Amino acid sequence: MEERGGVVVASERYGSAESWKYWAKDGAMERREVNEGQSKGNSVVGVFKSVFLPQGYPESVSDDYLQYQFWDTVQAFSSSLSGTLATQASLKGVGVGNQEATVAAATVTWLLRDGTGMLGRILFAWQKGSKLDSEAKKWRLFADGLNDIAMFMEILAPHFPAFFTLILCTAGVFKSVVGVAGGATRAALTVHQARRDNMADISAKDGSQETLVNLAGLLLSLILIPLVTDSPRLTLGLFFLFTILHLFANYKAVRSVVMETFNEARLSIVFQRYLRDKRIPSPAEANRREPVLLEFGKSVPIKLGVKLQEVVQSPDQLDLALKGNNMPFLVGIRNGCVCVCLGPEASVGDEIRAACQALWLSGRLNAPTPGHPNQRGHWETVHESHKLMDAIFSEFLKGAEAAGWDVKRTLLDWDEWRVEWKTKSS
């Protein structure tokens, strides 16, 4: 192709950001950028992108990356300013600026705060660590709300000197929970955003973005601190302003995330819609409807991957659980809970089917019905669920994959118990 006094022999591009052509003329080859006039104006933007955005952006990340990072930046900035106000109050409470305060007393208070925080971190990770992947949005929002409560306690603590250490230690425990939940859910969201196995790059650039935001917050804090030092009312007023902005930005951030893998909430939305009108919502539609606030207590909870004794308590009940069931899992109802035992050979598709069946049973038990069915009635409901899933699940799973859902892995909250069972005949 003859152009501009030469022949274009090759072209190349760097993601969607840059495009170049190679020109051949008189035995030489020259490399020129397409739209050279725009390149100078975009050079600053290009440097900014290379420093703060993952390599290959936007193709290397999920479609919701930019919107999430924008709101995450807003919440980090407001949290940085709130943290400055809380730190100032804590330092004032331990005696900074008070000639009667001793270094030893301040040190003991700070050590108690850090020590209780460390214990809180260990206990929370032990109790809730396995839940953070499956409910990343909920725990992310919970962590940031708890962080605001902790900072509010630190601001109030100096006004209650008799309980100062207790309040500060409690706030330290809350912040340790925030550290675990925030860090773990950030990692889960990074896995979602990474589309080229580039989790480390995304995490590193996220750290760079947060550092830049904290630097901006630090500069603004240098202006705020002299204004609020002797004004508790102004401190509280600014804190509430930043807290409202922080919570709003966090809500918008988690709402912007569109995850294509099933957790219990998203699977419930999709499966219930399919049962109603045979239509499967897209990941974007289901994520918009997914609740992002933690639910403390459900009327009919679901337990996945439990021990065998939580499903059956006798050989006769085991036979009832296997009746009409040729799947590598057992489903049962006990003490108002829907429980599922999983066999070691179960596939991801089997896990999704078992969860769908448990969701259907939970809905049936939660529906208002006259009287309370006995254990035999429960097994009849379980058998009915097996027949339903035999009829519809294969079509449901194909439709979910066609709608854009990732059915090769899940974020369902399975425990680690795996059970092998035998029937009377075997």
Coordinates of C-alpha atoms in Angstrom, one line a residue:
M1 CA 0.0 0.0 0.0
E2 CA 1.6 3.3 -1.2
E3 CA 1.1 6.2 1.2
R4 CA 2.9 9.5 1.9
G5 CA 5.8 8.6 -0.3
G6 CA 6.3 5.1 1.1
V7 CA 4.8 1.7 1.5
V8 CA 3.1 0.5 4.7
V9 CA 4.6 -2.9 5.4
A10 CA 3.3 -3.6 8.9
S11 CA 1.2 -2.1 11.6
E12 CA 1.0 -2.6 15.4
R13 CA -0.9 -1.4 18.4
Y14 CA -0.4 -1.3 22.2
G15 CA -3.8 -2.4 23.6
S16 CA -6.3 0.2 22.5
A17 CA -4.2 3.1 23.5
E18 CA -1.5 3.4 20.7
S19 CA -1.3 2.5 17.0
W20 CA 1.8 2.5 14.8
K21 CA 2.7 1.8 11.2
Y22 CA 6.0 0.8 9.5
W23 CA 6.8 2.6 6.3
A24 CA 9.3 1.3 3.7
K25 CA 11.1 3.6 1.3
D26 CA 14.4 3.4 -0.6
G27 CA 15.5 0.3 1.4
A28 CA 14.8 1.8 4.8
M29 CA 12.0 1.3 7.3
E30 CA 10.5 4.0 9.4
R31 CA 8.1 3.6 12.4
R32 CA 5.4 6.3 12.7
E33 CA 2.5 6.7 15.2
V34 CA -1.0 6.9 13.8
N35 CA -2.6 10.3 14.7
E36 CA 0.7 11.9 15.7
G37 CA -0.9 15.2 16.3
Q38 CA -2.9 13.8 19.2
S39 CA 0.0 12.0 20.8
K40 CA 1.6 15.0 22.3
G41 CA -1.6 16.1 23.9
N42 CA -2.2 12.6 25.2
S43 CA 1.3 12.0 26.6
V44 CA 0.5 13.2 30.1
V45 CA -2.6 11.0 30.1
G46 CA -0.6 8.1 28.8
V47 CA 2.0 8.4 31.6
F48 CA -0.8 8.7 34.2
K49 CA -2.4 5.5 32.8
S50 CA 0.8 3.6 32.8
V51 CA 1.5 4.6 36.4
F52 CA -1.9 4.0 38.0
L53 CA -3.8 1.6 35.7
P54 CA -3.1 -2.1 35.0
Q55 CA -1.1 -2.9 31.9
G56 CA -3.4 -3.5 28.9
Y57 CA -6.2 -1.4 30.4
P58 CA -9.1 -1.6 29.5
E59 CA -8.9 -5.0 27.9
S60 CA -7.1 -6.6 30.8
V61 CA -9.7 -5.8 33.4
S62 CA -13.5 -6.4 33.9
D63 CA -15.9 -3.9 32.4
D64 CA -16.9 -2.6 35.8
Y65 CA -13.3 -1.7 36.8
L66 CA -13.3 2.0 36.1
Q67 CA -16.6 2.8 37.8
Y68 CA -15.6 0.7 40.8
Q69 CA -12.2 2.3 41.1
F70 CA -13.7 5.8 40.8
W71 CA -16.0 5.3 43.8
D72 CA -13.3 3.4 45.7
T73 CA -11.1 6.4 45.3
V74 CA -13.8 8.8 46.6
Q75 CA -14.4 6.6 49.6
A76 CA -10.7 6.2 50.3
F77 CA -10.2 10.0 50.2
S78 CA -13.1 10.7 52.6
S79 CA -11.9 7.9 54.9
S80 CA -8.4 9.4 55.0
L81 CA -9.8 12.7 56.2
S82 CA -12.0 11.1 58.8
G83 CA -9.1 9.0 60.0
T84 CA -7.0 12.2 60.5
L85 CA -9.8 13.7 62.7
A86 CA -10.0 10.4 64.7
T87 CA -6.2 10.1 65.1
Q88 CA -6.0 13.7 66.4
A89 CA -8.7 12.9 69.0
S90 CA -6.9 9.7 70.1
L91 CA -3.6 11.5 70.5
K92 CA -5.3 14.2 72.5
G93 CA -7.0 11.6 74.7
V94 CA -3.7 9.8 75.5
G95 CA -2.2 13.1 76.7
V96 CA -0.5 14.7 73.8
G97 CA -0.3 18.4 74.7
N98 CA -1.1 17.8 78.4
Q99 CA 1.8 18.4 80.7
E100 CA 0.3 16.2 83.4
A101 CA 0.1 13.1 81.2
T102 CA 3.0 10.6 81.4
V103 CA 4.7 8.8 78.5
A104 CA 4.2 5.5 80.3
A105 CA 0.4 5.9 80.6
A106 CA 0.1 6.8 77.0
T107 CA 2.3 3.9 75.9
V108 CA 0.2 1.4 78.0
T109 CA -3.0 2.7 76.5
W110 CA -1.7 2.4 73.0
L111 CA -0.3 -1.1 73.6
L112 CA -3.7 -2.3 75.0
R113 CA -5.4 -0.8 72.0
D114 CA -3.0 -2.7 69.6
G115 CA -3.2 -5.9 71.6
T116 CA -6.9 -6.2 71.7
G117 CA -7.0 -5.3 68.0
M118 CA -4.6 -8.3 67.3
L119 CA -6.9 -10.7 69.2
G120 CA -9.9 -9.3 67.3
R121 CA -8.2 -9.9 64.0
I122 CA -7.4 -13.5 64.8
L123 CA -10.9 -14.3 66.2
F124 CA -12.7 -12.7 63.2
A125 CA -10.6 -14.5 60.6
W126 CA -11.3 -17.7 62.4
Q127 CA -15.0 -17.2 62.6
K128 CA -15.8 -15.5 59.3
G129 CA -12.8 -16.0 57.0
S130 CA -14.5 -18.6 54.8
K131 CA -17.5 -16.4 54.3
L132 CA -15.7 -13.4 52.8
D133 CA -15.3 -14.9 49.3
S134 CA -19.0 -15.8 48.8
E135 CA -20.3 -12.5 50.2
A136 CA -17.6 -10.0 49.2
K137 CA -19.9 -7.1 48.5
K138 CA -21.7 -7.4 51.8
W139 CA -18.6 -7.7 53.9
R140 CA -16.9 -4.9 52.0
L141 CA -19.7 -2.5 52.8
F142 CA -19.9 -3.9 56.4
A143 CA -16.2 -3.3 56.9
D144 CA -16.4 0.3 55.8
G145 CA -19.4 1.0 58.0
L146 CA -17.7 -0.5 61.0
N147 CA -14.6 1.5 60.2
D148 CA -16.7 4.7 60.5
I149 CA -18.1 3.6 63.8
A150 CA -14.6 2.9 65.1
M151 CA -13.4 6.4 64.1
F152 CA -16.5 8.0 65.7
M153 CA -15.7 6.2 69.0
E154 CA -12.1 7.5 68.8
I155 CA -13.4 11.0 68.4
L156 CA -15.8 10.7 71.3
A157 CA -13.3 8.9 73.6
P158 CA -11.5 12.0 75.0
H159 CA -14.8 13.3 76.2
F160 CA -15.2 10.2 78.5
P161 CA -11.9 10.1 80.3
A162 CA -13.0 7.4 82.8
F163 CA -13.8 5.0 79.9
F164 CA -11.1 6.3 77.5
T165 CA -9.0 3.1 77.4
L166 CA -12.1 0.8 77.1
I167 CA -13.5 2.9 74.2
L168 CA -10.1 3.0 72.4
C169 CA -9.6 -0.8 72.8
T170 CA -13.1 -1.5 71.4
A171 CA -12.4 0.8 68.5
G172 CA -9.2 -1.1 68.0
V173 CA -11.1 -4.4 67.8
F174 CA -13.5 -2.9 65.3
K175 CA -10.6 -1.6 63.1
S176 CA -8.9 -5.0 63.2
V177 CA -12.1 -6.6 61.9
V178 CA -12.1 -3.9 59.2
G179 CA -8.6 -4.8 58.3
V180 CA -9.4 -8.5 57.8
A181 CA -12.7 -8.0 56.0
G182 CA -11.5 -5.1 53.9
G183 CA -8.3 -6.8 52.8
A184 CA -9.9 -10.2 52.1
T185 CA -12.8 -8.7 50.1
R186 CA -10.5 -6.5 48.2
A187 CA -8.6 -9.6 47.1
A188 CA -11.8 -11.3 46.1
L189 CA -12.8 -8.3 43.9
T190 CA -9.3 -8.3 42.4
V191 CA -9.8 -11.9 41.3
H192 CA -13.0 -10.8 39.6
Q193 CA -11.4 -7.8 37.9
A194 CA -8.4 -9.7 36.6
R195 CA -9.1 -11.0 33.1
R196 CA -5.5 -11.9 32.1
D197 CA -4.3 -13.6 35.2
N198 CA -3.0 -10.2 36.2
M199 CA -4.1 -10.0 39.8
A200 CA -0.7 -8.9 41.1
D201 CA -0.6 -6.0 38.6
I202 CA -4.2 -4.9 39.5
S203 CA -3.4 -5.1 43.2
A204 CA -0.2 -3.1 42.8
K205 CA -1.9 -0.4 40.8
D206 CA -4.7 -0.3 43.3
G207 CA -2.1 0.3 46.0
S208 CA -0.6 3.1 43.9
Q209 CA -4.1 4.7 43.5
E210 CA -4.7 4.5 47.2
T211 CA -1.3 6.0 48.0
L212 CA -2.0 8.9 45.7
V213 CA -5.4 9.4 47.4
N214 CA -3.9 9.3 50.9
L215 CA -1.3 11.8 49.8
A216 CA -4.0 14.2 48.7
G217 CA -5.9 13.6 51.9
L218 CA -2.7 14.3 53.9
L219 CA -2.2 17.6 52.2
L220 CA -5.8 18.6 52.9
S221 CA -5.5 17.4 56.5
L222 CA -2.6 19.9 57.0
I223 CA -5.1 22.6 56.3
L224 CA -8.0 21.1 58.4
I225 CA -6.0 20.2 61.6
P226 CA -5.3 23.8 62.7
L227 CA -9.0 24.7 62.1
V228 CA -10.5 21.8 64.2
T229 CA -7.9 21.5 67.0
D230 CA -9.9 23.5 69.6
S231 CA -13.3 23.0 68.0
P232 CA -15.1 19.7 68.9
R233 CA -18.2 20.8 67.1
L234 CA -16.4 21.5 63.9
T235 CA -14.6 18.2 64.3
L236 CA -17.8 16.3 64.6
G237 CA -19.5 18.2 61.8
L238 CA -16.7 17.5 59.4
F239 CA -16.5 13.9 60.5
F240 CA -20.2 13.3 59.8
L241 CA -19.8 15.0 56.4
F242 CA -16.9 12.8 55.4
T243 CA -18.7 9.7 56.8
I244 CA -21.8 10.3 54.7
L245 CA -19.6 10.7 51.6
H246 CA -17.6 7.6 52.6
L247 CA -20.7 5.4 53.0
F248 CA -22.4 6.7 49.8
A249 CA -19.2 6.1 47.8
N250 CA -18.8 2.6 49.2
Y251 CA -22.4 1.8 48.4
K252 CA -22.0 3.0 44.8
A253 CA -18.7 1.1 44.5
V254 CA -20.1 -2.3 45.5
R255 CA -23.3 -1.7 43.5
S256 CA -21.1 -1.1 40.4
V257 CA -19.5 -4.6 40.6
V258 CA -20.9 -7.1 38.2
M259 CA -19.8 -10.6 39.1
E260 CA -20.5 -13.4 36.7
T261 CA -20.0 -16.2 39.3
F262 CA -22.9 -17.6 41.4
N263 CA -23.1 -17.0 45.1
E264 CA -26.2 -17.9 47.1
A265 CA -27.9 -14.5 46.6
R266 CA -27.2 -14.3 42.8
L267 CA -28.1 -17.9 42.2
S268 CA -31.4 -17.4 44.1
I269 CA -32.3 -14.3 42.0
V270 CA -31.6 -16.2 38.7
F271 CA -33.2 -19.5 39.7
Q272 CA -36.4 -17.9 41.2
R273 CA -36.8 -15.9 38.0
Y274 CA -36.3 -19.0 35.9
L275 CA -39.0 -20.8 37.9
R276 CA -41.4 -17.9 37.4
D277 CA -41.1 -17.3 33.7
K278 CA -38.3 -19.5 32.3
R279 CA -36.1 -16.4 31.8
I280 CA -32.6 -16.1 33.0
P281 CA -31.4 -12.7 34.1
S282 CA -28.0 -11.5 32.9
P283 CA -25.2 -11.0 35.4
A284 CA -25.7 -7.2 35.2
E285 CA -29.4 -7.5 36.0
A286 CA -28.9 -10.0 38.8
N287 CA -26.1 -8.0 40.4
R288 CA -28.3 -4.9 40.4
R289 CA -30.9 -6.8 42.5
E290 CA -28.4 -8.5 44.8
P291 CA -28.6 -7.3 48.4
V292 CA -25.4 -5.7 49.7
L293 CA -26.4 -5.5 53.4
L294 CA -25.6 -8.4 55.7
E295 CA -28.6 -10.4 56.9
F296 CA -28.2 -11.5 60.5
G297 CA -30.5 -14.5 60.6
K298 CA -32.7 -16.1 57.9
S299 CA -36.0 -17.8 58.5
V300 CA -34.9 -21.0 56.6
P301 CA -31.1 -21.0 56.4
I302 CA -29.1 -23.2 54.0
K303 CA -26.0 -25.1 55.0
L304 CA -23.9 -26.5 52.2
G305 CA -21.2 -29.2 52.7
V306 CA -22.3 -30.4 56.1
K307 CA -21.6 -33.6 58.0
L308 CA -23.9 -36.6 57.3
Q309 CA -25.5 -36.5 60.7
E310 CA -26.9 -33.1 59.9
V311 CA -28.9 -34.6 57.1
V312 CA -29.8 -38.2 58.3
Q313 CA -29.8 -39.8 61.8
S314 CA -30.5 -43.4 60.9
P315 CA -30.1 -46.0 58.0
D316 CA -33.8 -45.6 57.3
Q317 CA -33.5 -41.9 56.8
L318 CA -30.4 -42.5 54.6
D319 CA -32.6 -44.6 52.4
L320 CA -35.2 -41.8 52.3
A321 CA -32.5 -39.3 51.3
L322 CA -31.4 -41.6 48.5
K323 CA -34.9 -42.3 47.2
G324 CA -35.3 -40.9 43.7
N325 CA -31.8 -39.3 44.0
N326 CA -29.0 -40.4 41.7
M327 CA -26.8 -37.4 42.3
P328 CA -23.6 -37.2 44.3
F329 CA -25.2 -35.2 47.1
L330 CA -27.8 -35.7 49.8
V331 CA -30.4 -33.1 50.7
G332 CA -32.3 -33.0 54.0
I333 CA -34.2 -30.8 56.3
R334 CA -33.4 -30.6 60.0
N335 CA -34.2 -28.1 62.8
G336 CA -35.6 -25.6 60.2
C337 CA -32.5 -25.7 58.1
V338 CA -31.9 -27.1 54.6
C339 CA -28.7 -29.1 54.7
V340 CA -26.7 -30.6 51.9
C341 CA -24.0 -33.4 52.1
L342 CA -21.6 -33.4 49.2
G343 CA -19.9 -36.5 47.8
P344 CA -16.2 -36.4 46.9
E345 CA -16.9 -36.9 43.2
A346 CA -19.3 -34.0 42.8
S347 CA -18.6 -31.5 40.0
V348 CA -19.2 -27.8 39.9
G349 CA -22.5 -28.5 38.0
D350 CA -23.5 -30.8 40.8
E351 CA -22.8 -28.1 43.4
I352 CA -24.9 -25.6 41.5
R353 CA -27.8 -28.1 41.2
A354 CA -27.6 -29.0 44.9
A355 CA -27.7 -25.3 45.8
C356 CA -30.7 -24.7 43.5
Q357 CA -32.5 -27.6 45.1
A358 CA -31.7 -26.2 48.6
L359 CA -33.0 -22.8 47.5
W360 CA -36.3 -24.3 46.2
L361 CA -36.7 -26.2 49.5
S362 CA -36.0 -23.1 51.5
G363 CA -38.6 -21.2 49.6
R364 CA -41.2 -24.0 50.2
L365 CA -40.5 -24.1 53.9
N366 CA -40.6 -20.3 54.1
A367 CA -44.0 -20.1 52.4
P368 CA -47.0 -19.8 54.7
T369 CA -48.7 -23.2 55.0
P370 CA -51.2 -24.5 57.4
G371 CA -49.7 -26.6 60.2
H372 CA -46.1 -27.9 60.4
P373 CA -45.1 -30.9 58.3
N374 CA -43.5 -33.8 60.2
Q375 CA -40.2 -35.4 59.3
R376 CA -42.0 -37.8 56.9
G377 CA -43.6 -34.8 55.2
H378 CA -40.2 -33.1 54.9
W379 CA -38.8 -36.2 53.0
E380 CA -41.8 -36.0 50.6
T381 CA -40.9 -32.4 49.9
V382 CA -37.3 -33.4 49.3
H383 CA -38.4 -36.2 46.8
E384 CA -40.5 -33.6 45.0
S385 CA -37.4 -31.4 44.7
H386 CA -35.5 -34.2 43.1
K387 CA -38.2 -34.7 40.5
L388 CA -38.3 -30.9 39.8
M389 CA -34.5 -30.7 39.3
D390 CA -34.4 -33.8 37.1
A391 CA -36.9 -32.0 34.8
I392 CA -35.4 -28.5 34.6
F393 CA -31.8 -28.3 35.7
S394 CA -30.0 -29.2 32.5
E395 CA -31.9 -26.6 30.6
F396 CA -31.4 -24.1 33.4
L397 CA -27.6 -24.6 33.4
K398 CA -27.3 -24.2 29.6
G399 CA -29.4 -21.1 29.7
A400 CA -27.3 -19.6 32.5
E401 CA -24.1 -20.2 30.5
A402 CA -25.7 -18.7 27.4
A403 CA -26.7 -15.6 29.5
G404 CA -23.1 -14.9 30.4
W405 CA -22.8 -16.7 33.8
D406 CA -19.5 -18.5 34.6
V407 CA -20.6 -22.1 35.5
K408 CA -17.1 -23.5 35.7
R409 CA -16.6 -22.2 39.2
T410 CA -18.8 -20.8 42.0
L411 CA -18.6 -18.6 45.1
L412 CA -21.1 -20.7 47.0
D413 CA -20.3 -21.1 50.6
W414 CA -19.5 -24.8 50.7
D415 CA -18.0 -26.3 53.9
E416 CA -15.2 -28.9 53.5
W417 CA -17.1 -32.1 54.6
R418 CA -17.3 -34.7 51.9
V419 CA -19.3 -37.9 52.5
E420 CA -19.4 -41.4 50.9
W421 CA -22.5 -43.4 51.7
K422 CA -23.9 -46.9 51.1
T423 CA -27.4 -48.1 50.6
K424 CA -28.9 -51.2 52.2
S425 CA -28.6 -53.1 48.9
S426 CA -24.9 -52.4 48.6

